[in-house]
């Protein structure tokens, strides 16, 4: 029970070295990442509105602050100050739990993301599986919200979303299997290191990258797969009954998941923190900055897709997931395994 | 710290599973079941079986329980008639419960560790420095390959059976055939007609 006791004597002389510093060294990076993530989400909404405005030849937010830069802060403040309305026949506990869950899971996943060589909170052996588990648990927030709202629109949105996320998880799973077969490890830093020795996996696994990206769009309920919140038929889908910060948490969670999926794509296929070419002008730039640039590029494609493509019909979405992506990714897994064995490319752990 | 975490996970798992069977609302039951899965995953983590922990969350919490929840929400079960047959099912339910309990007691009484297990490290997975995902893969695909493949085939058969039982072909349903849409050309779907004035087509 020494660990339990050591939490108490904060006033003793060596308490700093024994208990306070280890505690701080855990809490500070977490706080830093959560803070940066929230800032990232806020400015992602700004980025999104500006980009879509540019694509549609509009100006976008430009009133609050220089170039509209304070717009996300104003939006956040608005959400915080509004009243939270809970519908009369809602299942209160589940209704409030749903956005909390979505938000918490979206943040939890960042524990295993390596920002640079060694810049990771929890460098666990099964990093990829952890991310997969977290993202598969993400469906609960939506399905709980849909059910607890006691509203037809919300319920339909929740059901759609659950079926959609479960379907696309299958092909994401196979994409992850291909990458981890090539890398020979489930550790995310290990995957990036394997790409440092070999080649970025976008080159040999380009079809898988495409499958991953499109599945990521479906997994995060983004356009053109934003059927759960198809505004023209379901009003706003699973979050139609939510207001103020309960809505805000769904919103934050969804955008944090977008950033997460981009980060995952950058790690799996674009070499994480590695510079594109290993020569001088590129190697001076810190790895975390490369990682950031790659995330931003992928996020830009997310937004570009949203401004370009019309929404899928539901049966088309399911056909794409089960009848097109699943066979492609499954056969690519077999092909990769065959090539790795036949040419003796198997990574030696 | 380890033991504190063990008790936290274990207590939540036990109370969660009690609520699973006592909750009046079936949806709450499933949600507590998910809570139990997550806590059991935590227990696996404490044992050093990180692969099993993650697979438990992915498969059970992420897929199986979602489908449970899906079905239960769609059925819209009424809670009151749900409890009606309690007394009439009590004898047979009790009997099954007693048999299971007796079996558990027999298992618990006859429990011995394999004699060649090293002492002192009975619970932790001894993987000699390699990650237990790798260790699992090494035995699963070599020593237990036949059992593994048999299990796979059994599941495949079950899946095909379920599909076969529920598959029904309805007539009169308009389906999208992408191949047919793609082979349509301007020549075979569009005809330009010269319409004479005041003549009609």
Short mmCIF file of C-alpha atoms in Angstrom, two decimals:
data_model
loop_
_atom_site.label_atom_id
_atom_site.label_comp_id
_atom_site.label_asym_id
_atom_site.label_seq_id
_atom_site.Cartn_x
_atom_site.Cartn_y
_atom_site.Cartn_z
CA UNK A 1 0.00 0.00 0.00
CA UNK A 2 2.99 2.34 -0.32
CA UNK A 3 1.56 3.97 -3.40
CA UNK A 4 -1.64 4.82 -1.62
CA UNK A 5 0.22 6.34 1.30
CA UNK A 6 2.53 8.34 -0.84
CA UNK A 7 -0.36 10.41 -2.14
CA UNK A 8 -0.84 12.00 1.28
CA UNK A 9 2.38 13.59 2.58
CA UNK A 10 2.45 16.42 0.10
CA UNK A 11 3.99 18.65 2.77
CA UNK A 12 7.04 16.56 3.54
CA UNK A 13 10.42 17.57 2.12
CA UNK A 14 10.88 14.93 -0.52
CA UNK A 15 7.24 14.86 -1.50
CA UNK A 16 8.09 16.78 -4.66
CA UNK A 17 10.44 14.16 -5.98
CA UNK A 18 8.43 11.20 -4.72
CA UNK A 19 4.84 11.91 -5.48
CA UNK A 20 4.11 15.34 -6.79
CA UNK A 21 6.47 15.30 -9.74
CA UNK A 22 5.37 11.88 -11.07
CA UNK A 23 1.78 13.02 -10.73
CA UNK A 24 2.48 16.29 -12.54
CA UNK A 25 4.48 14.55 -15.24
CA UNK A 26 1.37 12.52 -16.01
CA UNK A 27 -1.19 15.28 -15.66
CA UNK A 28 0.66 18.05 -17.51
CA UNK A 29 1.04 16.30 -20.89
CA UNK A 30 -2.57 15.19 -20.69
CA UNK A 31 -3.71 18.75 -19.98
CA UNK A 32 -1.48 20.02 -22.78
CA UNK A 33 -2.91 17.56 -25.30
CA UNK A 34 -6.51 18.18 -24.26
CA UNK A 35 -5.96 21.93 -24.42
CA UNK A 36 -4.35 21.77 -27.83
CA UNK A 37 -7.04 19.41 -29.04
CA UNK A 38 -9.82 21.77 -27.98
CA UNK A 39 -8.01 24.64 -29.67
CA UNK A 40 -7.57 22.45 -32.72
CA UNK A 41 -11.25 21.59 -32.79
CA UNK A 42 -12.24 25.23 -32.43
CA UNK A 43 -10.01 26.30 -35.29
CA UNK A 44 -10.97 23.28 -37.36
CA UNK A 45 -14.52 24.64 -37.45
CA UNK A 46 -13.13 28.00 -38.53
CA UNK A 47 -10.89 26.32 -41.13
CA UNK A 48 -13.88 24.34 -42.38
CA UNK A 49 -16.10 27.38 -42.77
CA UNK A 50 -13.37 29.37 -44.50
CA UNK A 51 -12.52 26.55 -46.92
CA UNK A 52 -16.10 25.77 -47.81
CA UNK A 53 -16.71 29.47 -48.24
CA UNK A 54 -13.73 29.70 -50.58
CA UNK A 55 -14.95 26.72 -52.58
CA UNK A 56 -18.39 28.31 -52.86
CA UNK A 57 -16.99 31.77 -53.64
CA UNK A 58 -18.15 33.29 -50.36
CA UNK A 59 -16.17 35.04 -47.65
CA UNK A 60 -16.99 32.87 -44.65
CA UNK A 61 -16.75 34.17 -41.07
CA UNK A 62 -15.06 37.56 -41.21
CA UNK A 63 -16.73 39.77 -38.61
CA UNK A 64 -15.54 38.65 -35.16
CA UNK A 65 -11.89 39.63 -34.81
CA UNK A 66 -9.32 39.99 -37.61
CA UNK A 67 -10.34 37.73 -40.52
CA UNK A 68 -13.05 36.35 -38.25
CA UNK A 69 -10.39 34.58 -36.17
CA UNK A 70 -12.35 34.90 -32.93
CA UNK A 71 -15.48 33.35 -34.43
CA UNK A 72 -14.90 29.86 -32.88
CA UNK A 73 -14.44 31.44 -29.44
CA UNK A 74 -17.67 33.38 -29.84
CA UNK A 75 -19.45 30.19 -30.93
CA UNK A 76 -18.07 28.28 -27.95
CA UNK A 77 -19.13 31.02 -25.56
CA UNK A 78 -22.60 31.01 -27.06
CA UNK A 79 -22.92 27.26 -26.53
CA UNK A 80 -21.72 27.56 -22.95
CA UNK A 81 -24.13 30.33 -22.04
CA UNK A 82 -27.27 28.86 -23.54
CA UNK A 83 -29.75 26.85 -21.57
CA UNK A 84 -29.63 23.07 -21.64
CA UNK A 85 -33.10 21.79 -22.42
CA UNK A 86 -33.91 18.20 -21.54
CA UNK A 87 -37.06 16.88 -23.21
CA UNK A 88 -39.84 15.91 -20.82
CA UNK A 89 -39.99 12.24 -21.76
CA UNK A 90 -36.29 11.75 -22.28
CA UNK A 91 -34.44 9.15 -20.30
CA UNK A 92 -32.49 11.72 -18.31
CA UNK A 93 -29.49 9.70 -17.19
CA UNK A 94 -28.74 8.22 -20.60
CA UNK A 95 -29.59 11.51 -22.29
CA UNK A 96 -26.88 13.36 -20.37
CA UNK A 97 -24.43 10.47 -20.42
CA UNK A 98 -24.43 10.19 -24.22
CA UNK A 99 -22.61 13.45 -25.06
CA UNK A 100 -20.25 12.98 -22.13
CA UNK A 101 -19.34 9.55 -23.46
CA UNK A 102 -18.80 10.77 -27.02
CA UNK A 103 -16.59 13.58 -25.81
CA UNK A 104 -14.60 11.43 -23.35
CA UNK A 105 -13.93 8.70 -25.88
CA UNK A 106 -12.82 11.26 -28.46
CA UNK A 107 -10.23 12.56 -26.02
CA UNK A 108 -9.19 9.17 -24.58
CA UNK A 109 -7.98 7.96 -27.95
CA UNK A 110 -5.23 10.60 -28.02
CA UNK A 111 -3.36 8.85 -25.20
CA UNK A 112 -1.61 6.53 -27.66
CA UNK A 113 -0.94 8.90 -30.58
CA UNK A 114 2.79 9.54 -31.01
CA UNK A 115 3.43 13.17 -32.00
CA UNK A 116 7.14 12.68 -32.48
CA UNK A 117 9.78 10.13 -31.62
CA UNK A 118 8.88 9.31 -28.01
CA UNK A 119 6.26 12.08 -27.64
CA UNK A 120 3.44 9.87 -26.52
CA UNK A 121 1.58 9.59 -23.24
CA UNK A 122 1.06 5.84 -23.24
CA UNK A 123 3.36 3.93 -25.55
CA UNK A 124 1.44 0.67 -25.30
CA UNK A 125 2.03 -2.57 -27.20
CA UNK A 126 -1.46 -2.72 -28.62
CA UNK A 127 -1.85 0.93 -29.61
CA UNK A 128 -3.73 0.15 -32.82
CA UNK A 129 -6.16 -2.17 -31.07
CA UNK A 130 -6.71 0.45 -28.37
CA UNK A 131 -7.64 3.02 -31.01
CA UNK A 132 -9.89 0.52 -32.72
CA UNK A 133 -11.59 -0.33 -29.43
CA UNK A 134 -12.13 3.33 -28.61
CA UNK A 135 -13.54 4.12 -32.01
CA UNK A 136 -15.85 1.10 -31.90
CA UNK A 137 -17.11 2.23 -28.49
CA UNK A 138 -17.83 5.66 -30.00
CA UNK A 139 -21.05 4.34 -31.49
CA UNK A 140 -22.60 4.18 -28.02
CA UNK A 141 -22.69 7.93 -27.61
CA UNK A 142 -24.76 8.24 -30.76
CA UNK A 143 -27.07 5.29 -30.26
CA UNK A 144 -27.69 6.27 -26.62
CA UNK A 145 -28.46 9.82 -27.65
CA UNK A 146 -30.87 8.61 -30.29
CA UNK A 147 -32.73 6.32 -27.92
CA UNK A 148 -32.76 8.56 -24.84
CA UNK A 149 -34.13 11.56 -26.71
CA UNK A 150 -37.42 9.73 -27.17
CA UNK A 151 -37.86 11.30 -30.57
CA UNK A 152 -38.41 9.60 -33.91
CA UNK A 153 -35.86 11.65 -35.81
CA UNK A 154 -33.18 11.20 -33.20
CA UNK A 155 -33.90 7.48 -32.96
CA UNK A 156 -33.70 6.94 -36.71
CA UNK A 157 -30.50 8.94 -36.84
CA UNK A 158 -29.01 6.88 -34.03
CA UNK A 159 -29.92 3.57 -35.66
CA UNK A 160 -28.55 4.62 -39.02
CA UNK A 161 -25.37 5.78 -37.46
CA UNK A 162 -24.90 2.58 -35.45
CA UNK A 163 -25.34 0.39 -38.52
CA UNK A 164 -23.06 2.63 -40.56
CA UNK A 165 -20.26 2.73 -38.02
CA UNK A 166 -20.35 -1.01 -37.38
CA UNK A 167 -20.22 -1.69 -41.13
CA UNK A 168 -17.29 0.56 -41.90
CA UNK A 169 -15.35 -0.60 -38.87
CA UNK A 170 -15.01 -3.96 -40.58
CA UNK A 171 -13.11 -2.54 -43.53
CA UNK A 172 -11.07 -0.23 -41.29
CA UNK A 173 -10.15 -3.34 -39.32
CA UNK A 174 -8.80 -5.04 -42.43
CA UNK A 175 -6.87 -1.91 -43.39
CA UNK A 176 -5.26 -1.93 -39.96
CA UNK A 177 -4.42 -5.62 -40.39
CA UNK A 178 -2.60 -4.92 -43.67
CA UNK A 179 -0.56 -2.14 -42.11
CA UNK A 180 0.33 -4.10 -39.03
CA UNK A 181 1.33 -7.11 -41.08
CA UNK A 182 3.72 -4.91 -43.04
CA UNK A 183 5.06 -3.25 -39.90
CA UNK A 184 5.10 -6.35 -37.72
CA UNK A 185 3.94 -4.46 -34.64
CA UNK A 186 0.75 -3.13 -33.06
CA UNK A 187 2.61 -0.24 -31.51
CA UNK A 188 1.97 3.08 -33.29
CA UNK A 189 5.52 4.37 -32.80
CA UNK A 190 6.74 1.02 -34.07
CA UNK A 191 4.65 1.43 -37.21
CA UNK A 192 6.21 4.82 -37.92
CA UNK A 193 9.69 3.43 -37.26
CA UNK A 194 9.00 0.59 -39.67
CA UNK A 195 8.14 3.17 -42.32
CA UNK A 196 11.39 4.98 -41.58
CA UNK A 197 13.35 1.85 -42.44
CA UNK A 198 11.20 0.98 -45.42
CA UNK A 199 8.82 3.20 -47.30
CA UNK A 200 5.70 5.14 -46.40
CA UNK A 201 2.84 2.69 -46.58
CA UNK A 202 0.83 4.95 -48.87
CA UNK A 203 3.08 3.73 -51.70
CA UNK A 204 2.63 -0.04 -51.46
CA UNK A 205 -0.84 0.14 -49.91
CA UNK A 206 -2.37 2.98 -51.89
CA UNK A 207 -5.74 1.24 -52.47
CA UNK A 208 -5.93 0.57 -48.73
CA UNK A 209 -5.25 4.25 -48.07
CA UNK A 210 -8.23 5.15 -50.23
CA UNK A 211 -10.41 2.57 -48.49
CA UNK A 212 -9.21 3.84 -45.11
CA UNK A 213 -9.93 7.44 -45.93
CA UNK A 214 -13.42 6.81 -47.24
CA UNK A 215 -14.18 4.53 -44.29
CA UNK A 216 -12.89 7.25 -41.99
CA UNK A 217 -15.40 9.64 -43.55
CA UNK A 218 -18.16 7.14 -42.83
CA UNK A 219 -16.86 6.35 -39.36
CA UNK A 220 -16.87 10.01 -38.33
CA UNK A 221 -20.26 10.59 -39.97
CA UNK A 222 -18.88 13.18 -42.31
CA UNK A 223 -20.20 14.16 -45.72
CA UNK A 224 -20.91 12.42 -48.06
CA UNK A 225 -21.85 9.82 -45.43
CA UNK A 226 -23.48 12.15 -42.91
CA UNK A 227 -26.75 10.22 -43.06
CA UNK A 228 -27.19 10.12 -39.29
CA UNK A 229 -27.78 13.84 -39.39
CA UNK A 230 -29.25 14.16 -42.84
CA UNK A 231 -30.89 17.52 -42.27
CA UNK A 232 -33.28 17.24 -45.16
CA UNK A 233 -34.94 14.07 -43.86
CA UNK A 234 -34.05 13.72 -40.16
CA UNK A 235 -33.88 17.40 -39.13
CA UNK A 236 -30.52 16.94 -37.45
CA UNK A 237 -30.47 13.24 -36.63
CA UNK A 238 -29.40 11.89 -33.28
CA UNK A 239 -28.62 15.28 -31.78
CA UNK A 240 -31.86 17.01 -32.68
CA UNK A 241 -33.06 17.23 -29.05
CA UNK A 242 -29.74 18.45 -27.70
CA UNK A 243 -29.03 22.04 -26.88
CA UNK A 244 -26.27 24.21 -25.49
CA UNK A 245 -23.24 22.36 -24.15
CA UNK A 246 -24.73 18.88 -24.48
CA UNK A 247 -24.88 19.59 -28.20
CA UNK A 248 -21.49 21.25 -27.97
CA UNK A 249 -19.96 18.06 -26.62
CA UNK A 250 -21.24 16.03 -29.56
CA UNK A 251 -19.84 18.67 -31.84
CA UNK A 252 -16.45 18.70 -30.11
CA UNK A 253 -16.37 14.91 -30.07
CA UNK A 254 -17.17 14.67 -33.77
CA UNK A 255 -14.49 17.14 -34.76
CA UNK A 256 -11.96 15.61 -32.37
CA UNK A 257 -12.68 12.27 -34.05
CA UNK A 258 -12.02 13.85 -37.44
CA UNK A 259 -8.64 15.05 -36.24
CA UNK A 260 -8.00 11.63 -34.71
CA UNK A 261 -8.78 9.80 -37.93
CA UNK A 262 -6.49 12.17 -39.84
CA UNK A 263 -3.76 11.56 -37.29
CA UNK A 264 -4.27 7.82 -37.62
CA UNK A 265 -4.10 8.09 -41.40
CA UNK A 266 -0.90 10.12 -41.09
CA UNK A 267 0.66 7.52 -38.80
CA UNK A 268 -0.40 4.45 -40.73
CA UNK A 269 0.19 5.64 -44.28
CA UNK A 270 2.10 8.93 -44.32
CA UNK A 271 4.94 8.10 -41.98
CA UNK A 272 3.77 10.02 -38.89
CA UNK A 273 6.47 12.47 -37.82
CA UNK A 274 8.93 11.51 -40.58
CA UNK A 275 9.99 14.12 -43.14
CA UNK A 276 9.06 13.22 -46.72
CA UNK A 277 12.68 13.11 -47.89
CA UNK A 278 15.55 12.46 -45.53
CA UNK A 279 17.76 15.38 -46.65
CA UNK A 280 18.79 18.58 -44.94
CA UNK A 281 16.08 21.21 -45.48
CA UNK A 282 13.41 18.68 -44.53
CA UNK A 283 15.13 17.08 -41.56
CA UNK A 284 15.61 20.44 -39.77
CA UNK A 285 11.86 20.82 -39.40
CA UNK A 286 10.80 19.15 -36.12
CA UNK A 287 8.89 15.89 -36.45
CA UNK A 288 5.84 17.15 -34.59
CA UNK A 289 5.47 19.87 -37.21
CA UNK A 290 5.55 17.32 -40.04
CA UNK A 291 2.92 15.34 -38.20
CA UNK A 292 0.81 18.48 -37.86
CA UNK A 293 1.19 19.31 -41.55
CA UNK A 294 0.09 15.80 -42.54
CA UNK A 295 -2.95 16.00 -40.27
CA UNK A 296 -3.90 19.35 -41.78
CA UNK A 297 -3.58 18.02 -45.31
CA UNK A 298 -5.86 15.08 -44.51
CA UNK A 299 -8.32 17.37 -42.75
CA UNK A 300 -8.36 19.60 -45.79
CA UNK A 301 -9.40 16.61 -47.89
CA UNK A 302 -12.18 15.89 -45.35
CA UNK A 303 -13.52 19.40 -45.90
CA UNK A 304 -12.92 19.38 -49.63
CA UNK A 305 -14.98 16.19 -49.90
CA UNK A 306 -17.76 17.77 -47.87
CA UNK A 307 -17.96 20.73 -50.22
CA UNK A 308 -17.80 18.58 -53.33
CA UNK A 309 -19.93 15.45 -53.08
CA UNK A 310 -23.67 15.06 -52.54
CA UNK A 311 -24.86 12.76 -49.75
CA UNK A 312 -25.09 9.02 -50.38
CA UNK A 313 -28.37 7.19 -50.25
CA UNK A 314 -28.52 4.73 -47.38
CA UNK A 315 -28.57 1.55 -49.46
CA UNK A 316 -25.69 2.86 -51.54
CA UNK A 317 -23.73 3.47 -48.38
CA UNK A 318 -24.29 -0.06 -47.17
CA UNK A 319 -23.47 -1.51 -50.57
CA UNK A 320 -20.24 0.43 -50.71
CA UNK A 321 -19.25 -0.78 -47.25
CA UNK A 322 -20.16 -4.44 -47.47
CA UNK A 323 -20.03 -5.32 -51.14
CA UNK A 324 -17.17 -3.17 -52.38
CA UNK A 325 -14.82 -2.22 -49.55
CA UNK A 326 -15.03 -5.48 -47.65
CA UNK A 327 -14.00 -7.72 -50.59
CA UNK A 328 -11.31 -5.27 -51.69
CA UNK A 329 -9.77 -4.94 -48.26
CA UNK A 330 -10.06 -8.66 -47.53
CA UNK A 331 -8.34 -9.62 -50.77
CA UNK A 332 -5.68 -6.99 -50.17
CA UNK A 333 -4.98 -8.56 -46.78
CA UNK A 334 -4.52 -11.95 -48.45
CA UNK A 335 -2.40 -10.42 -51.21
CA UNK A 336 -0.19 -8.58 -48.73
CA UNK A 337 0.29 -11.68 -46.63
CA UNK A 338 1.14 -13.67 -49.76
CA UNK A 339 3.65 -11.11 -51.00
CA UNK A 340 5.26 -10.76 -47.58
CA UNK A 341 5.73 -14.51 -47.28
CA UNK A 342 6.68 -15.19 -50.91
CA UNK A 343 9.40 -12.54 -51.13
CA UNK A 344 10.49 -12.98 -47.53
CA UNK A 345 9.63 -9.37 -46.62
CA UNK A 346 8.12 -10.40 -43.30
CA UNK A 347 9.23 -8.00 -40.57
CA UNK A 348 11.30 -9.75 -37.97
CA UNK A 349 10.14 -8.66 -34.53
CA UNK B 1 -2.04 0.61 -6.78
CA UNK B 2 -2.49 -2.64 -8.65
CA UNK B 3 -4.73 -4.07 -5.95
CA UNK B 4 -6.76 -0.85 -5.69
CA UNK B 5 -7.39 -0.97 -9.41
CA UNK B 6 -8.29 -4.65 -9.16
CA UNK B 7 -10.92 -3.97 -6.51
CA UNK B 8 -12.31 -0.99 -8.42
CA UNK B 9 -12.71 -3.02 -11.62
CA UNK B 10 -13.95 -6.13 -9.86
CA UNK B 11 -16.54 -4.34 -7.72
CA UNK B 12 -17.90 -2.34 -10.66
CA UNK B 13 -18.03 -5.51 -12.76
CA UNK B 14 -19.95 -7.44 -10.08
CA UNK B 15 -22.43 -4.67 -9.32
CA UNK B 16 -22.81 -3.96 -13.01
CA UNK B 17 -23.69 -7.58 -13.71
CA UNK B 18 -26.21 -7.59 -10.86
CA UNK B 19 -27.86 -4.53 -12.38
CA UNK B 20 -27.86 -6.24 -15.80
CA UNK B 21 -30.30 -8.86 -14.51
CA UNK B 22 -32.30 -6.64 -12.17
CA UNK B 23 -32.72 -3.47 -14.26
CA UNK B 24 -36.32 -2.88 -15.24
CA UNK B 25 -35.44 -1.34 -18.57
CA UNK B 26 -33.78 -3.76 -21.02
CA UNK B 27 -31.81 -0.94 -22.64
CA UNK B 28 -30.28 -0.08 -19.28
CA UNK B 29 -29.45 -3.77 -18.89
CA UNK B 30 -27.45 -3.77 -22.10
CA UNK B 31 -25.69 -0.53 -21.20
CA UNK B 32 -24.65 -2.04 -17.87
CA UNK B 33 -23.52 -5.15 -19.72
CA UNK B 34 -21.20 -2.92 -21.72
CA UNK B 35 -19.93 -1.44 -18.47
CA UNK B 36 -19.20 -4.97 -17.24
CA UNK B 37 -17.31 -5.78 -20.46
CA UNK B 38 -15.17 -2.67 -20.06
CA UNK B 39 -14.33 -3.50 -16.46
CA UNK B 40 -13.50 -7.09 -17.27
CA UNK B 41 -11.21 -5.71 -19.97
CA UNK B 42 -9.59 -3.69 -17.19
CA UNK B 43 -9.06 -6.90 -15.19
CA UNK B 44 -7.43 -8.50 -18.22
CA UNK B 45 -5.12 -5.50 -18.47
CA UNK B 46 -4.10 -5.96 -14.84
CA UNK B 47 -3.23 -9.57 -15.64
CA UNK B 48 -0.99 -8.38 -18.45
CA UNK B 49 -3.26 -9.76 -21.16
CA UNK B 50 -3.57 -6.55 -23.13
CA UNK B 51 -4.52 -8.26 -26.37
CA UNK B 52 -7.48 -10.05 -24.79
CA UNK B 53 -8.57 -6.84 -23.08
CA UNK B 54 -8.67 -4.91 -26.35
CA UNK B 55 -10.36 -7.74 -28.26
CA UNK B 56 -12.99 -7.99 -25.53
CA UNK B 57 -13.82 -4.32 -25.92
CA UNK B 58 -13.74 -4.44 -29.73
CA UNK B 59 -15.78 -7.61 -30.18
CA UNK B 60 -18.17 -7.62 -27.25
CA UNK B 61 -18.62 -3.95 -26.44
CA UNK B 62 -18.06 -2.69 -29.96
CA UNK B 63 -20.04 -5.19 -32.00
CA UNK B 64 -22.10 -7.73 -30.07
CA UNK B 65 -23.58 -5.35 -27.52
CA UNK B 66 -24.33 -2.79 -30.24
CA UNK B 67 -26.40 -5.40 -32.05
CA UNK B 68 -28.16 -6.33 -28.77
CA UNK B 69 -28.94 -2.70 -28.19
CA UNK B 70 -30.10 -2.31 -31.75
CA UNK B 71 -32.56 -5.18 -31.48
CA UNK B 72 -33.85 -4.25 -28.04
CA UNK B 73 -34.42 -0.64 -29.02
CA UNK B 74 -36.29 -1.70 -32.16
CA UNK B 75 -38.48 -4.20 -30.32
CA UNK B 76 -39.70 -1.56 -27.90
CA UNK B 77 -40.32 -4.16 -25.18
CA UNK B 78 -43.03 -3.38 -22.68
CA UNK B 79 -41.66 -3.80 -19.21
CA UNK B 80 -44.75 -4.98 -17.29
CA UNK B 81 -45.68 -8.13 -19.27
CA UNK B 82 -41.99 -8.89 -19.33
CA UNK B 83 -42.23 -9.87 -15.66
CA UNK B 84 -45.52 -11.71 -15.84
CA UNK B 85 -44.35 -15.28 -16.37
CA UNK B 86 -41.88 -15.10 -13.51
CA UNK B 87 -43.55 -17.73 -11.28
CA UNK B 88 -44.33 -20.19 -14.04
CA UNK B 89 -40.73 -20.13 -15.27
CA UNK B 90 -39.28 -20.31 -11.77
CA UNK B 91 -39.04 -24.15 -11.45
CA UNK B 92 -37.23 -24.77 -14.72
CA UNK B 93 -35.08 -21.64 -14.38
CA UNK B 94 -34.21 -22.62 -10.83
CA UNK B 95 -33.30 -26.13 -11.93
CA UNK B 96 -30.95 -24.85 -14.63
CA UNK B 97 -29.46 -22.44 -12.14
CA UNK B 98 -28.87 -25.25 -9.64
CA UNK B 99 -27.17 -27.42 -12.26
CA UNK B 100 -24.89 -24.58 -13.32
CA UNK B 101 -24.08 -23.82 -9.70
CA UNK B 102 -23.26 -27.48 -9.01
CA UNK B 103 -21.00 -27.53 -12.05
CA UNK B 104 -19.25 -24.39 -10.90
CA UNK B 105 -18.68 -25.93 -7.47
CA UNK B 106 -17.29 -29.07 -9.05
CA UNK B 107 -14.95 -27.06 -11.24
CA UNK B 108 -13.83 -24.92 -8.33
CA UNK B 109 -13.21 -27.96 -6.13
CA UNK B 110 -11.30 -29.88 -8.75
CA UNK B 111 -9.16 -26.92 -9.79
CA UNK B 112 -5.41 -27.58 -9.97
CA UNK B 113 -2.66 -25.73 -11.73
CA UNK B 114 -0.75 -27.63 -14.36
CA UNK B 115 2.17 -29.29 -12.56
CA UNK B 116 4.76 -27.85 -14.92
CA UNK B 117 3.68 -24.23 -14.31
CA UNK B 118 6.33 -22.10 -12.62
CA UNK B 119 5.42 -21.22 -9.06
CA UNK B 120 4.76 -17.64 -8.02
CA UNK B 121 3.79 -16.34 -11.44
CA UNK B 122 0.59 -18.27 -11.83
CA UNK B 123 -1.67 -15.58 -13.17
CA UNK B 124 0.51 -13.28 -15.21
CA UNK B 125 1.07 -14.34 -18.79
CA UNK B 126 4.63 -15.54 -19.02
CA UNK B 127 5.64 -14.58 -22.49
CA UNK B 128 9.41 -14.39 -22.00
CA UNK B 129 9.75 -10.81 -23.11
CA UNK B 130 7.69 -10.96 -26.29
CA UNK B 131 4.39 -9.05 -26.47
CA UNK B 132 1.50 -11.33 -25.69
CA UNK B 133 -0.16 -10.60 -29.04
CA UNK B 134 2.83 -12.23 -30.67
CA UNK B 135 2.88 -15.08 -28.15
CA UNK B 136 -0.79 -15.76 -28.79
CA UNK B 137 -0.27 -15.73 -32.54
CA UNK B 138 2.61 -18.15 -32.28
CA UNK B 139 0.60 -20.84 -30.52
CA UNK B 140 -2.72 -20.11 -32.18
CA UNK B 141 -1.48 -20.58 -35.73
CA UNK B 142 0.85 -23.49 -35.08
CA UNK B 143 -0.14 -25.74 -32.23
CA UNK B 144 -3.87 -24.99 -32.25
CA UNK B 145 -4.31 -24.41 -35.96
CA UNK B 146 -6.89 -27.19 -36.43
CA UNK B 147 -9.02 -26.09 -33.50
CA UNK B 148 -8.75 -22.51 -34.73
CA UNK B 149 -9.82 -23.39 -38.26
CA UNK B 150 -12.62 -25.62 -36.99
CA UNK B 151 -13.97 -22.78 -34.89
CA UNK B 152 -13.78 -20.53 -37.94
CA UNK B 153 -15.72 -22.99 -40.09
CA UNK B 154 -18.33 -23.48 -37.37
CA UNK B 155 -18.87 -19.74 -37.23
CA UNK B 156 -19.04 -19.50 -41.00
CA UNK B 157 -21.67 -22.25 -41.12
CA UNK B 158 -23.66 -20.53 -38.39
CA UNK B 159 -23.50 -17.27 -40.33
CA UNK B 160 -24.60 -18.85 -43.59
CA UNK B 161 -27.41 -20.63 -41.73
CA UNK B 162 -28.64 -17.41 -40.20
CA UNK B 163 -28.58 -15.67 -43.57
CA UNK B 164 -30.37 -18.57 -45.22
CA UNK B 165 -33.10 -18.57 -42.57
CA UNK B 166 -33.81 -14.88 -42.88
CA UNK B 167 -33.29 -14.46 -46.60
CA UNK B 168 -36.49 -13.98 -48.53
CA UNK B 169 -36.73 -12.74 -52.04
CA UNK B 170 -39.61 -10.39 -52.46
CA UNK B 171 -40.96 -9.64 -55.86
CA UNK B 172 -41.77 -6.14 -56.95
CA UNK B 173 -38.87 -4.51 -55.16
CA UNK B 174 -36.97 -2.09 -57.33
CA UNK B 175 -33.28 -2.48 -56.74
CA UNK B 176 -30.41 -0.47 -58.04
CA UNK B 177 -28.21 -2.46 -60.39
CA UNK B 178 -25.01 -0.54 -60.85
CA UNK B 179 -23.83 -2.74 -63.70
CA UNK B 180 -27.02 -2.09 -65.61
CA UNK B 181 -26.77 1.63 -64.97
CA UNK B 182 -23.22 1.68 -66.22
CA UNK B 183 -23.83 -0.17 -69.46
CA UNK B 184 -26.56 2.24 -70.46
CA UNK B 185 -25.34 4.53 -73.16
CA UNK B 186 -26.82 7.50 -74.86
CA UNK B 187 -27.49 5.38 -77.93
CA UNK B 188 -29.66 2.76 -76.25
CA UNK B 189 -31.54 4.94 -73.81
CA UNK B 190 -32.19 8.15 -75.65
CA UNK B 191 -34.01 8.69 -78.88
CA UNK B 192 -34.37 12.00 -80.56
CA UNK B 193 -37.66 12.46 -82.37
CA UNK B 194 -38.56 15.03 -84.83
CA UNK B 195 -41.84 16.49 -83.66
CA UNK B 196 -43.85 18.08 -86.42
CA UNK B 197 -45.61 21.27 -85.45
CA UNK B 198 -49.25 20.71 -84.41
CA UNK B 199 -48.77 16.98 -85.11
CA UNK B 200 -47.71 15.62 -81.73
CA UNK B 201 -45.45 12.64 -81.30
#
